[in-house]
């Protein structure tokens, strides 16, 4: 998949991103100017290098929550801390070097005349130039499979590829915290696999990865911690095996979510918590052996 | 009675390649035909061609035949097409009229333009809002809705026209799981109860497994697979075509691949 001239995949780790900060939401509330209360007293600690998925109904406060991490929104109550320091006085431009956010709608993010200029913009603003800039752009495009369209106009790409381009633009900034808002919507099976790959490699580099998603299979398979939001509050928080376990289903359904099919099938067969297909198959095999 | 595409080829104006190379497809009233395929396989183009918007409004070059109830779409004027066939765009935001103050008026806008009596416009608007579960949005400003809410309003606006055929390009893309199953239930009901034929483009094959009668899978502008929904969605070639099989199909495959016995109890648990 690597096109001629672009560096091999493994070399992303040659220049590791700076160490990820710990993140703490301390009783954070947020109300939009029209009075809509989007977050109510959210307390959440995210350790460096965690892989966290945020799930919940449309309008439950997921996007509002993550926008507090790069300063796009500031809490109307409570504090957001990074490495123990309140980030309220920290300018958005400084936070941008630490926290990369790929928007849900790529068209709110893309503006450049061609694909590689789009990807260059972020790292260039962080002061990266020359060979390192070129390398970052090439690696980011290769990570999402767009290395063949570097010269194209972003708006000549279909929606799914524009979305991957927006992701590449954020990857090229090599921020220690990577936030993806609905990264799999509009992607076909190959696109979803690419996004899964990006998440796994970012985590392997020690970055903190936070994703908002409605795709419960993606969440169960790729993330080690799941936070369920409901009406601006954290309703559930734990391992996928806990959040998708039968005991949590009433709370999940109250948040308008459905557990993934392997979790439902595992519970029906009395196999315990099996949020992913492979856990279901392993539990089924163990159950058959013990019979 | 049907929308029929026979040996259709279509090229956008100014494009050098054909977006559709070989499409045969038939949508009958009361049926739901699902369309799946990798990104840029031609799904949205099929929607434009089947509804007559391409080439009629969009331009481009069409070969082969596209007929709605036996009439070539090329011979129908836009308002004649609109009365037969409702189209929901992939990006619902482009569909809102921007002329109305409330969601209720927005949903009533289409029926109003059909020249229906006021009482019937109101009935239809309420029926459509209820069908997709958004009565409570009736008084809201259509310009101030979330992505998911906007998508439901756009869908209700198309349903309110009560067209004989509905062509829906990813109507659940921005919806949460609850919104997705709500829309799936609503579309299944609309097909059964109003006899509308629905052409449904979806990446979420679980939705197709739930309500489609037939499924057509596209690859680079041609039909790669077609047939009754269940066997087509279980076809082993689906993954190569860039389409994620429904969750139940994936799980069954994983169980069998692990060499485990496929018992009735397991089948029932996965159902």
Coordinates of C-alpha atoms in Angstrom, one line a residue:
Chain A
X1 CA 0.0 0.0 0.0
X2 CA 3.0 2.3 0.4
X3 CA 3.4 4.3 -2.8
X4 CA 6.9 4.7 -4.2
X5 CA 8.9 7.4 -2.5
X6 CA 6.7 7.6 0.6
X7 CA 8.4 6.3 3.8
X8 CA 7.5 3.0 5.3
X9 CA 4.7 2.8 7.8
X10 CA 6.8 1.9 10.9
X11 CA 8.8 5.1 10.8
X12 CA 6.0 7.1 12.4
X13 CA 7.7 6.1 15.6
X14 CA 11.0 7.6 14.7
X15 CA 9.9 11.0 16.0
X16 CA 7.5 10.1 18.8
X17 CA 5.0 12.7 19.9
X18 CA 5.6 14.5 23.2
X19 CA 4.3 12.5 26.2
X20 CA 0.6 12.7 26.6
X21 CA -0.8 14.7 29.5
X22 CA -3.2 13.5 32.1
X23 CA -6.6 15.1 31.6
X24 CA -9.1 15.8 34.3
X25 CA -12.6 17.2 34.0
X26 CA -13.5 18.6 37.4
X27 CA -17.3 19.1 37.9
X28 CA -17.5 20.6 34.4
X29 CA -20.7 22.3 33.4
X30 CA -21.4 24.0 30.1
X31 CA -24.4 26.0 28.9
X32 CA -24.6 27.4 25.4
X33 CA -25.4 31.2 25.1
X34 CA -29.1 30.4 24.3
X35 CA -29.3 28.6 27.7
X36 CA -29.1 25.0 26.4
X37 CA -27.4 23.1 29.2
X38 CA -25.1 20.6 27.4
X39 CA -22.9 19.4 30.3
X40 CA -23.9 19.0 33.9
X41 CA -21.3 18.4 36.5
X42 CA -19.0 16.0 34.5
X43 CA -16.0 14.6 36.4
X44 CA -13.7 12.4 34.5
X45 CA -10.0 11.5 34.7
X46 CA -8.2 10.3 31.6
X47 CA -4.7 8.9 32.0
X48 CA -1.9 9.4 29.5
X49 CA -2.1 6.9 26.7
X50 CA -5.7 5.8 27.4
X51 CA -8.0 4.7 24.6
X52 CA -11.4 6.1 25.4
X53 CA -14.7 6.0 23.5
X54 CA -17.5 8.3 24.2
X55 CA -21.0 7.1 23.3
X56 CA -24.5 8.5 23.7
X57 CA -27.6 9.7 21.9
X58 CA -27.5 12.6 19.5
X59 CA -27.4 15.8 21.6
X60 CA -26.2 14.1 24.8
X61 CA -23.1 16.4 25.1
X62 CA -20.3 14.2 23.5
X63 CA -19.0 16.8 21.1
X64 CA -19.4 19.6 23.6
X65 CA -17.3 17.6 26.1
X66 CA -14.3 17.1 23.8
X67 CA -14.4 20.7 22.5
X68 CA -13.3 21.7 26.1
X69 CA -10.0 19.9 25.5
X70 CA -8.7 22.1 22.8
X71 CA -10.2 25.3 24.1
X72 CA -12.9 25.7 21.5
X73 CA -15.3 25.8 24.4
X74 CA -14.5 26.9 28.0
X75 CA -16.6 25.5 30.9
X76 CA -19.3 27.7 32.4
X77 CA -18.7 25.8 35.7
X78 CA -15.9 23.6 37.0
X79 CA -12.4 23.2 35.5
X80 CA -10.5 21.3 32.9
X81 CA -6.9 20.3 33.9
X82 CA -4.0 19.0 31.9
X83 CA -1.1 17.6 33.9
X84 CA -2.8 19.2 36.9
X85 CA -2.9 22.7 35.5
X86 CA -6.2 24.5 34.7
X87 CA -6.2 25.1 30.9
X88 CA -8.6 28.1 31.1
X89 CA -5.8 30.7 30.6
X90 CA -4.1 28.6 27.9
X91 CA -4.6 30.0 24.4
X92 CA -6.3 27.8 21.7
X93 CA -3.2 28.0 19.6
X94 CA -1.1 26.5 22.4
X95 CA -3.6 23.8 23.1
X96 CA -3.5 22.9 19.3
X97 CA 0.0 21.6 19.7
X98 CA -1.2 19.1 22.4
X99 CA -4.7 18.2 21.3
X100 CA -5.8 17.4 17.7
X101 CA -9.5 17.2 17.0
X102 CA -10.9 15.8 13.8
X103 CA -14.4 17.2 13.4
X104 CA -17.6 15.1 12.7
X105 CA -18.3 17.1 9.5
X106 CA -15.0 17.3 7.4
X107 CA -16.5 20.2 5.4
X108 CA -16.2 22.4 8.5
X109 CA -12.5 21.8 8.5
X110 CA -11.2 21.6 4.9
X111 CA -10.3 24.7 3.1
X112 CA -7.1 24.3 1.1
X113 CA -6.7 24.1 -2.7
X114 CA -5.2 20.7 -2.7
X115 CA -4.9 17.7 -0.5
X116 CA -1.2 18.0 0.6
X117 CA -1.6 21.7 1.4
X118 CA -4.5 20.8 3.6
X119 CA -2.4 18.3 5.5
X120 CA 0.6 20.7 5.7
X121 CA -1.4 23.5 7.3
X122 CA -1.5 22.1 10.9
X123 CA 2.1 21.2 11.3
X124 CA 3.2 24.3 9.4
X125 CA 1.4 26.4 12.1
X126 CA 3.3 24.4 14.7
X127 CA 6.6 25.7 13.1
X128 CA 7.4 22.5 11.2
X129 CA 9.3 23.1 7.9
X130 CA 11.3 21.3 5.3
X131 CA 12.0 17.6 5.2
X132 CA 10.1 16.9 8.5
X133 CA 7.1 18.7 7.1
X134 CA 7.2 16.7 3.9
X135 CA 7.7 13.5 5.9
X136 CA 4.7 14.2 8.2
X137 CA 2.4 14.9 5.2
X138 CA 3.5 11.8 3.4
X139 CA 3.0 9.6 6.5
X140 CA -0.3 11.1 7.4
X141 CA -1.7 10.6 3.9
X142 CA -0.3 7.0 3.7
X143 CA -1.9 6.3 7.1
X144 CA -5.4 7.0 5.7
X145 CA -4.7 5.6 2.2
X146 CA -4.8 9.0 0.3
X147 CA -1.1 9.0 -0.8
X148 CA -2.3 8.7 -4.4
X149 CA -4.4 11.9 -4.4
X150 CA -2.0 14.4 -2.8
X151 CA -2.5 16.9 -5.7
X152 CA -6.3 16.7 -5.9
X153 CA -8.7 19.3 -4.8
X154 CA -10.2 18.2 -1.5
X155 CA -13.7 18.9 -2.9
X156 CA -13.1 16.5 -5.8
X157 CA -13.0 13.7 -3.3
X158 CA -16.2 11.9 -2.2
X159 CA -17.5 12.5 1.4
X160 CA -15.7 9.4 2.8
X161 CA -12.3 10.4 1.5
X162 CA -12.8 14.0 2.6
X163 CA -13.4 12.6 6.0
X164 CA -10.2 10.6 5.9
X165 CA -8.4 13.7 4.7
X166 CA -9.6 15.7 7.7
X167 CA -8.2 12.8 9.8
X168 CA -4.8 13.0 8.1
X169 CA -4.6 16.7 8.6
X170 CA -4.9 16.2 12.4
X171 CA -2.6 13.1 12.4
X172 CA 0.2 15.2 10.7
X173 CA 0.2 17.5 13.8
X174 CA 1.4 14.6 15.9
X175 CA -0.4 15.9 19.0
X176 CA -0.1 13.7 22.1
X177 CA -3.9 13.8 22.4
X178 CA -5.9 12.7 19.4
X179 CA -9.7 13.2 19.4
X180 CA -11.9 11.8 16.6
X181 CA -15.6 12.9 16.4
X182 CA -17.6 10.1 14.7
X183 CA -14.6 8.9 12.6
X184 CA -16.4 5.9 11.0
X185 CA -19.6 7.6 9.7
X186 CA -19.9 7.4 5.9
X187 CA -17.0 4.9 5.7
X188 CA -17.3 1.6 3.9
X189 CA -15.7 -1.6 5.4
X190 CA -12.3 -0.6 4.1
X191 CA -12.6 2.9 5.5
X192 CA -13.6 1.6 8.9
X193 CA -10.6 -0.8 8.9
X194 CA -8.3 2.2 8.1
X195 CA -9.7 4.2 11.0
X196 CA -9.2 1.2 13.3
X197 CA -5.6 1.0 12.1
X198 CA -5.0 4.7 12.8
X199 CA -6.4 4.4 16.3
X200 CA -4.3 1.3 17.1
X201 CA -1.1 2.9 15.8
X202 CA -1.7 6.2 17.7
X203 CA -2.2 4.2 20.9
X204 CA 1.0 2.2 20.2
X205 CA 2.8 5.5 20.0
X206 CA 1.6 6.3 23.5
X207 CA -0.9 8.9 22.4
X208 CA -4.2 9.4 24.2
X209 CA -7.0 8.6 21.8
X210 CA -10.5 9.8 22.5
X211 CA -13.3 8.9 19.9
X212 CA -16.9 9.8 19.8
X213 CA -18.9 7.1 18.0
X214 CA -22.4 5.6 17.4
X215 CA -20.7 2.5 16.0
X216 CA -20.8 0.0 19.0
X217 CA -18.7 -2.6 17.2
X218 CA -15.9 -0.1 16.5
X219 CA -16.1 1.0 20.2
X220 CA -16.1 -2.5 21.6
X221 CA -13.2 -3.7 19.4
X222 CA -10.9 -0.7 19.5
X223 CA -11.2 0.9 22.9
X224 CA -10.4 -0.2 26.4
X225 CA -12.7 2.3 28.2
X226 CA -16.2 3.4 27.3
X227 CA -17.9 6.5 28.7
X228 CA -21.7 6.6 28.1
X229 CA -23.2 10.2 28.1
X230 CA -26.8 10.9 28.8
X231 CA -28.3 14.4 28.9
X232 CA -25.0 16.0 29.7
X233 CA -23.9 13.6 32.4
X234 CA -21.6 10.5 32.5
X235 CA -24.1 7.6 32.9
X236 CA -21.6 4.7 32.7
X237 CA -17.8 4.5 32.6
X238 CA -15.7 1.3 32.4
X239 CA -14.3 -1.5 30.3
X240 CA -16.3 -2.5 27.3
X241 CA -17.0 -5.8 29.1
X242 CA -18.6 -3.9 32.0
X243 CA -20.4 -1.2 30.0
X244 CA -21.9 -3.7 27.5
X245 CA -22.6 -6.4 30.2
X246 CA -26.2 -7.4 30.8
X247 CA -26.4 -5.6 34.1
X248 CA -25.7 -2.3 32.4
X249 CA -28.3 -2.7 29.6
X250 CA -31.1 -0.8 31.3
X251 CA -28.8 2.2 31.7
X252 CA -27.6 1.8 28.1
X253 CA -31.1 1.7 26.8
X254 CA -32.1 4.7 28.9
X255 CA -29.2 6.5 27.0
X256 CA -30.9 5.2 23.7
X257 CA -28.0 2.8 23.0
X258 CA -28.0 -0.9 22.1
X259 CA -25.3 -3.3 23.2
X260 CA -23.4 -4.9 20.3
X261 CA -24.7 -8.2 19.0
X262 CA -21.9 -10.4 20.5
X263 CA -22.8 -9.0 24.0
X264 CA -26.5 -9.8 23.5
X265 CA -25.8 -13.3 22.1
X266 CA -23.2 -14.0 24.9
X267 CA -25.8 -13.1 27.6
X268 CA -28.5 -15.2 26.0
X269 CA -26.2 -18.2 26.0
X270 CA -25.0 -17.5 29.6
X271 CA -21.5 -16.9 28.5
X272 CA -20.9 -13.8 30.5
X273 CA -19.8 -10.4 29.0
X274 CA -18.7 -10.8 25.4
X275 CA -18.7 -7.3 23.8
X276 CA -16.7 -8.4 20.7
X277 CA -17.0 -11.2 18.2
X278 CA -13.7 -12.7 19.2
X279 CA -14.6 -12.7 22.9
X280 CA -17.9 -14.3 22.1
X281 CA -16.2 -17.0 20.1
X282 CA -13.6 -17.6 22.8
X283 CA -16.3 -17.9 25.5
X284 CA -18.4 -20.2 23.3
X285 CA -15.4 -22.5 22.8
X286 CA -14.6 -22.5 26.5
X287 CA -18.2 -23.3 27.3
X288 CA -18.2 -26.2 24.9
X289 CA -15.0 -27.6 26.3
X290 CA -16.4 -27.5 29.9
X291 CA -19.6 -29.3 29.0
Chain B
X1 CA -45.8 -0.6 -12.3
X2 CA -42.2 0.0 -11.2
X3 CA -39.1 2.1 -11.6
X4 CA -37.0 0.2 -14.1
X5 CA -33.3 0.9 -15.0
X6 CA -32.2 -1.2 -18.0
X7 CA -28.6 -1.3 -19.3
X8 CA -28.0 2.1 -17.8
X9 CA -24.8 3.9 -18.3
X10 CA -24.3 7.5 -17.1
X11 CA -21.5 10.0 -17.2
X12 CA -21.5 13.4 -15.4
X13 CA -21.1 16.5 -17.4
X14 CA -17.4 17.2 -17.9
X15 CA -16.3 13.8 -16.5
X16 CA -14.2 11.5 -18.6
X17 CA -15.4 8.2 -17.1
X18 CA -18.8 6.7 -16.7
X19 CA -19.9 6.8 -13.1
X20 CA -22.5 4.1 -13.9
X21 CA -21.3 1.4 -16.4
X22 CA -24.0 -1.2 -16.3
X23 CA -27.0 -1.0 -14.1
X24 CA -30.2 -3.1 -14.2
X25 CA -32.6 -2.6 -11.3
X26 CA -36.3 -2.8 -10.6
X27 CA -38.2 -1.2 -7.8
X28 CA -41.9 -2.2 -7.4
X29 CA -44.5 -0.5 -5.2
X30 CA -44.5 -1.8 -1.6
X31 CA -41.0 -3.2 -1.9
X32 CA -37.8 -2.1 -0.2
X33 CA -34.7 -2.5 -2.4
X34 CA -31.4 -1.9 -0.6
X35 CA -28.3 -0.5 -2.4
X36 CA -24.9 -1.2 -0.9
X37 CA -21.4 -0.8 -2.1
X38 CA -18.0 0.6 -1.3
X39 CA -17.5 4.4 -1.3
X40 CA -17.6 5.9 -4.8
X41 CA -19.2 2.7 -6.3
X42 CA -22.0 4.8 -7.8
X43 CA -24.7 4.5 -5.1
X44 CA -25.6 8.2 -5.0
X45 CA -25.5 8.4 -8.8
X46 CA -28.0 5.6 -9.0
X47 CA -30.3 7.7 -6.8
X48 CA -30.0 10.7 -9.1
X49 CA -30.6 8.6 -12.2
X50 CA -33.5 6.6 -10.8
X51 CA -35.3 9.7 -9.7
X52 CA -34.8 11.4 -13.1
X53 CA -32.7 14.3 -11.6
X54 CA -29.8 13.0 -13.7
X55 CA -29.6 13.9 -16.5
X56 CA -32.8 16.0 -16.4
X57 CA -31.6 18.6 -13.9
X58 CA -28.0 17.6 -13.3
X59 CA -27.0 17.2 -16.9
X60 CA -24.6 14.6 -18.1
X61 CA -25.0 11.7 -20.6
X62 CA -27.5 8.9 -20.0
X63 CA -27.5 5.7 -22.1
X64 CA -30.0 2.8 -21.7
X65 CA -33.5 3.3 -20.3
X66 CA -34.9 4.7 -17.0
X67 CA -38.7 4.4 -16.8
X68 CA -41.1 5.2 -14.0
X69 CA -44.3 3.2 -14.5
X70 CA -43.4 2.7 -18.1
X71 CA -42.7 6.4 -18.9
X72 CA -39.1 7.4 -19.8
X73 CA -37.9 9.9 -17.1
X74 CA -36.3 11.9 -19.9
X75 CA -39.8 12.8 -21.2
X76 CA -41.1 14.0 -17.8
X77 CA -40.9 17.5 -16.5
X78 CA -39.4 18.1 -13.0
X79 CA -42.8 18.6 -11.3
X80 CA -44.1 15.5 -12.9
X81 CA -41.1 13.6 -11.6
X82 CA -41.5 15.1 -8.1
X83 CA -45.1 13.8 -7.9
X84 CA -44.0 10.2 -8.7
X85 CA -40.7 10.0 -6.9
X86 CA -39.3 11.6 -3.7
X87 CA -35.6 11.9 -3.2
X88 CA -33.6 12.4 0.0
X89 CA -30.1 13.6 -0.5
X90 CA -27.1 12.2 1.3
X91 CA -26.4 15.6 2.9
X92 CA -29.8 16.4 4.3
X93 CA -28.9 20.0 5.1
X94 CA -28.8 20.8 1.4
X95 CA -32.5 19.9 1.2
X96 CA -34.1 22.2 3.7
X97 CA -36.1 25.0 1.9
X98 CA -34.7 27.8 4.2
X99 CA -38.1 29.6 3.7
X100 CA -40.0 28.3 6.7
X101 CA -40.0 29.4 10.4
X102 CA -40.9 26.0 11.9
X103 CA -40.3 22.4 11.3
X104 CA -44.0 21.9 10.9
X105 CA -44.1 24.4 8.0
X106 CA -41.0 22.9 6.5
X107 CA -42.6 19.4 6.4
X108 CA -45.8 21.0 5.0
X109 CA -43.9 22.9 2.3
X110 CA -44.0 20.1 -0.2
X111 CA -47.6 19.1 0.2
X112 CA -48.5 22.8 0.0
X113 CA -46.7 23.1 -3.3
X114 CA -48.7 20.1 -4.6
X115 CA -51.8 22.4 -4.3
X116 CA -53.5 20.3 -1.6
X117 CA -56.2 21.7 0.6
X118 CA -54.9 23.2 3.9
X119 CA -56.4 20.5 6.1
X120 CA -54.8 17.8 4.0
X121 CA -51.4 19.6 4.2
X122 CA -51.7 19.7 8.0
X123 CA -52.7 16.0 8.1
X124 CA -49.8 15.0 6.0
X125 CA -47.3 17.1 8.0
X126 CA -48.4 15.5 11.3
X127 CA -48.5 12.0 9.8
X128 CA -44.9 12.4 8.5
X129 CA -43.6 13.9 11.7
X130 CA -45.1 11.1 13.7
X131 CA -43.8 8.5 11.3
X132 CA -40.2 9.5 12.1
X133 CA -40.9 10.2 15.7
X134 CA -40.3 14.0 15.7
X135 CA -43.7 15.5 16.6
X136 CA -41.9 17.3 19.5
X137 CA -39.7 19.2 17.0
X138 CA -42.8 20.7 15.2
X139 CA -42.4 24.2 16.6
X140 CA -38.6 24.4 16.3
X141 CA -36.7 26.5 13.8
X142 CA -35.4 24.2 11.0
X143 CA -32.2 26.2 10.8
X144 CA -31.3 25.4 14.5
X145 CA -31.4 21.6 14.6
X146 CA -28.6 19.0 15.3
X147 CA -27.3 17.0 12.4
X148 CA -29.4 14.0 13.3
X149 CA -32.6 16.1 13.9
X150 CA -32.1 17.8 10.5
X151 CA -31.8 14.5 8.8
X152 CA -35.2 13.3 10.3
X153 CA -36.9 16.6 9.3
X154 CA -35.6 16.2 5.7
X155 CA -36.9 12.6 5.7
X156 CA -40.3 13.7 7.0
X157 CA -40.5 16.4 4.4
X158 CA -40.1 13.8 1.6
X159 CA -42.5 11.3 3.3
X160 CA -45.1 14.1 3.5
X161 CA -45.2 14.2 -0.3
X162 CA -46.5 10.6 -0.2
X163 CA -44.7 9.8 -3.4
X164 CA -45.3 6.4 -5.0
X165 CA -41.5 5.8 -5.0
X166 CA -39.0 7.0 -2.4
X167 CA -35.3 7.2 -3.1
X168 CA -33.3 7.6 0.1
X169 CA -29.5 8.2 0.0
X170 CA -28.2 7.1 3.5
X171 CA -31.1 8.4 5.5
X172 CA -29.5 7.2 8.8
X173 CA -25.9 8.4 8.4
X174 CA -26.0 10.9 11.2
X175 CA -28.3 9.1 13.5
X176 CA -27.6 7.4 16.8
X177 CA -28.5 3.7 17.1
X178 CA -32.0 4.6 18.5
X179 CA -32.6 7.1 15.7
X180 CA -31.5 4.5 13.1
X181 CA -33.8 1.8 14.3
X182 CA -36.7 4.3 14.5
X183 CA -36.1 5.3 10.8
X184 CA -35.7 1.6 9.8
X185 CA -39.1 0.7 11.5
X186 CA -40.7 3.8 10.0
X187 CA -39.6 3.0 6.4
X188 CA -40.7 -0.6 6.7
X189 CA -44.1 0.6 7.9
X190 CA -44.4 3.2 5.1
X191 CA -43.7 0.5 2.4
X192 CA -46.2 -1.9 3.9
X193 CA -49.0 0.6 4.8
X194 CA -48.8 3.1 2.0
X195 CA -47.5 0.8 -0.7
X196 CA -44.6 3.0 -1.5
X197 CA -41.6 1.5 -3.3
X198 CA -38.3 2.4 -1.4
X199 CA -34.8 2.5 -2.9
X200 CA -32.6 2.7 0.2
X201 CA -28.8 3.3 0.0
X202 CA -27.2 2.2 3.3
X203 CA -23.8 1.4 4.6
X204 CA -25.5 -0.1 7.7
X205 CA -26.3 -3.6 6.4
X206 CA -28.1 -4.3 9.6
X207 CA -30.8 -1.8 8.5
X208 CA -31.0 -3.6 5.1
X209 CA -31.2 -7.0 6.9
X210 CA -34.1 -5.7 8.9
X211 CA -36.3 -4.1 6.2
X212 CA -35.1 -4.7 2.6
X213 CA -36.8 -7.3 0.4
X214 CA -33.9 -7.3 -2.1
X215 CA -30.4 -6.0 -2.1
X216 CA -28.2 -4.7 -5.0
X217 CA -24.5 -4.4 -4.4
X218 CA -22.6 -2.0 -6.7
X219 CA -18.9 -2.0 -7.7
X220 CA -17.4 0.7 -9.8
X221 CA -20.7 1.6 -11.4
X222 CA -22.0 -1.9 -12.1
X223 CA -24.2 -4.3 -10.3
X224 CA -21.9 -6.9 -8.7
X225 CA -24.5 -8.8 -6.7
X226 CA -28.2 -8.7 -6.6
X227 CA -31.0 -10.8 -5.1
X228 CA -33.2 -11.5 -2.1
X229 CA -31.9 -9.6 0.9
X230 CA -30.9 -12.5 3.3
X231 CA -28.8 -14.5 0.9
X232 CA -27.2 -11.4 -0.7
X233 CA -26.2 -10.0 2.6
X234 CA -24.7 -13.4 3.6
X235 CA -22.8 -13.7 0.3
X236 CA -19.0 -14.3 1.0
X237 CA -18.1 -11.8 -1.8
X238 CA -19.6 -8.9 0.2
X239 CA -16.4 -8.1 2.1
X240 CA -14.3 -8.0 -1.1
X241 CA -16.9 -5.5 -2.4
X242 CA -16.1 -3.2 0.5
X243 CA -19.4 -3.8 2.3
X244 CA -19.5 -4.8 5.9
X245 CA -21.9 -7.8 6.4
X246 CA -24.6 -7.5 9.0
X247 CA -23.5 -8.2 12.6
X248 CA -25.3 -11.6 12.7
X249 CA -23.6 -12.8 9.5
X250 CA -20.2 -11.7 10.8
X251 CA -20.7 -13.5 14.1
X252 CA -21.9 -16.7 12.5
X253 CA -18.9 -16.7 10.2
X254 CA -16.5 -16.2 13.2
X255 CA -18.1 -19.1 15.0
X256 CA -17.8 -21.4 12.0
X257 CA -14.2 -20.2 11.2
X258 CA -13.2 -21.2 14.8
X259 CA -14.4 -24.7 14.0
X260 CA -17.2 -24.5 16.6
X261 CA -20.5 -26.3 16.2
X262 CA -23.3 -24.2 14.8
X263 CA -26.1 -25.3 17.0
X264 CA -29.8 -24.2 17.0
X265 CA -29.2 -22.6 20.4
X266 CA -26.3 -20.5 19.1
X267 CA -28.3 -19.6 15.9
X268 CA -31.2 -18.4 18.1
X269 CA -29.0 -16.4 20.4
X270 CA -27.5 -14.5 17.4
X271 CA -30.9 -13.9 15.7

